[in-house]
């Protein structure tokens, strides 16, 4: 499923310019010499100190949130349009910030306004459009929190580095954490792969970005292929030098960057943080919130023409049992609704999501689990996607299935909780129903819109939503007796992780920041890369499903 386009205002066509940058392809000795020259030049022209020391290494299970900016944070980058200096000139109480960009001559080119997650709010051009060609390597490719295995998609319209307007469709994946060396020093960084298509390009393009939490920016970008600027230059971007400013009376919410959250360690709640001397202490009203869950699993369908699943219902019961167990999730049994097989009708699922979960308040946490079939309407309407309740009719999926947009409606209009975890194992078959079987018998090649892409789109409804899918696009979820005597491979490792195997820091809590990389590694290893779980959303990695 494609996410909504992010269009720039007509008066500011450069605001959405994508970053198409890559290697310089200079010989090794010449590249190093050029880097040394650029560092020396940037120090003379900007006065920014060089951070040449190697940064502390991130761990494979690390998860990082967006950085907190401070007035005075500055970066110098070398790009295909020359050196650019980026300086934070304002930080607001909500964490949004403004960056001023200058060229090597010191001319101010534009002010860029960001929210705290690095998303562009607007651009104020300070120089003629032809001169103020904009690029900044952290724009668009960052989707916090970052952790290995995270995937997401987006699309937008913008001006390419070759100065051709295009419509871009992008897929991103955080592939791994590795050490990367730049003229500014050596960093431990998240390696992000971007694959994109665009109008006017004959084939998909690939780019790699390295985001270093210690520098707060993408420190290097590598474009794979021969795409060049309008003037035929190679697409380049690399950090030359930087300094992180101190908070000198600005409106910045916090002067130091958020530290890397190793194993998504929890931060102390507000009431445990010491107040500054001499400041009045306001009375705080704290609502801890409670936890709700709807757990659905369907192995046998009323219409026997729909192929049964072996373990979907038992997977749901196992997850339910862990949630309410005193040794497990410690949910109140009255706040967990279990629907399996004949109880999991379309009407009961809708009632649970549209009525029962309306009892949750903003401070609560809601978990929704579904194991069963998911299917497009038909080969000719793959964009209409459905979860299949117990009473789905084989010859009428469109009118008896549970439409994916009803889940979107529930999240938008009925569920008020600000922390929502949706877990789905609904990719057991590419398509279910009479039209699919007829097409297969006719030998038609079927291209089916995968469920995981549509589910990932649900994460864009609002912050705080985590969407976990059992498998990647064009993959099928596996189940078998080899996993715990009879489970889907996804739910088996989900339960193993929740029971403690994903508790990397041994603090008695399994957070999303710990669980997600645990699932990614173990499921890919168990299935020999035939199944890769996906995660999408802007959520707190310190959030725990259980106690």
C-alpha angles and dihedrals in degrees: 000000000000119000120231116282117255104220125189123226113269091240092058108045094163095059094089099039108147121228110247105173138139151147122338092221091217118150111270097253092045092047091053092047091050091050092052090050092049092050091049091046094048093050091053096045101041107022091225115150119239118242100207100158121106112258124231112276122252118228122239092248094048121130124193132195126209114295124251110238127218130200105261097037104139137179132185116203133181113225138170086267095052133263119338126190118206119197130181105230101170137021121187128211092257091058097255113134145190125229125199115209124203134181125232091273090059096250114148107236105179148335114235120201116208136179115232091270092061093255114146115248099175144324128231109203113215097178135041112292093245091056098040098065101165131219132151120167097222095059118110098345096078120085111168137247094051122200135149111279097025115138133185142158138216142161136208144158120250149136115278127222086259087059093246117131111237143171108237128204112191139190120191135191132179097225104181148318116264143155116265128187123214134165086266093058142273119311140185102232146173110248109220121192118207121192115183144172124203139182110272095023116109096211141016118278129219129213134174125210128190114207114195114197091201091061095036092225144074101274098192140019128194122193114202113216140020101297108138142178123270088267092051097256123148113254107251140169130164137152112254101177141339146178131198112224129225120238103258104181094307126140090252113140093223131358101216126068117253106264120241107276101231106201086353092280113200123251121229115265118251094256090061095053114098115244120233114261115264094020119119113245112227119214108257125214108206125189111192093196128216134245130250131183140187111197119191129181129167124185101153123045127207089231102064091203087077107084112247124235121226104219112012094104094043089048089056092048091049092051091047091050091052092049094055097037116112087222092047132036095341093215117164104255090225089061096055118079114199119196119178133169110321092015092055097080122151091252093051093048091050092047091051094050100035100037115013096047092051085084090073116097129212095270093053130096121231125198121193118189125185128179118175142070123330122187146169116246093252142323089271094048104040092150092070105080129188141185108222116234122199093268097050112136118229093222096042111043092148095061102031102037123090105253118229090228089064088065088052089050091051092051093046103040112018112028109072097179113116094211114061128167117193116191118185135180097179104128102092094123136020093233138352128203146057096294092053093050092048091050092049092050089051090055095244116162105236124211106191125191103241120239095228094064092054092046091051088056090062089066090069092066091089143326116281097047118120117192117195119185125189096227144019128249114300092011129114124222113245129219132179149142091263090075108074094321093301126000143118107267090239097053092041092059091038089060093041090053094046091049090062112281090105093049093105097167093045095229095134094254129096108209128193088249088061099036098052099058089041091057093044095052099042099043093047090047095047094049096038090244093307090119126037120179117224131214130194137173146072102267141140109272088205090065115113126207091211139037 
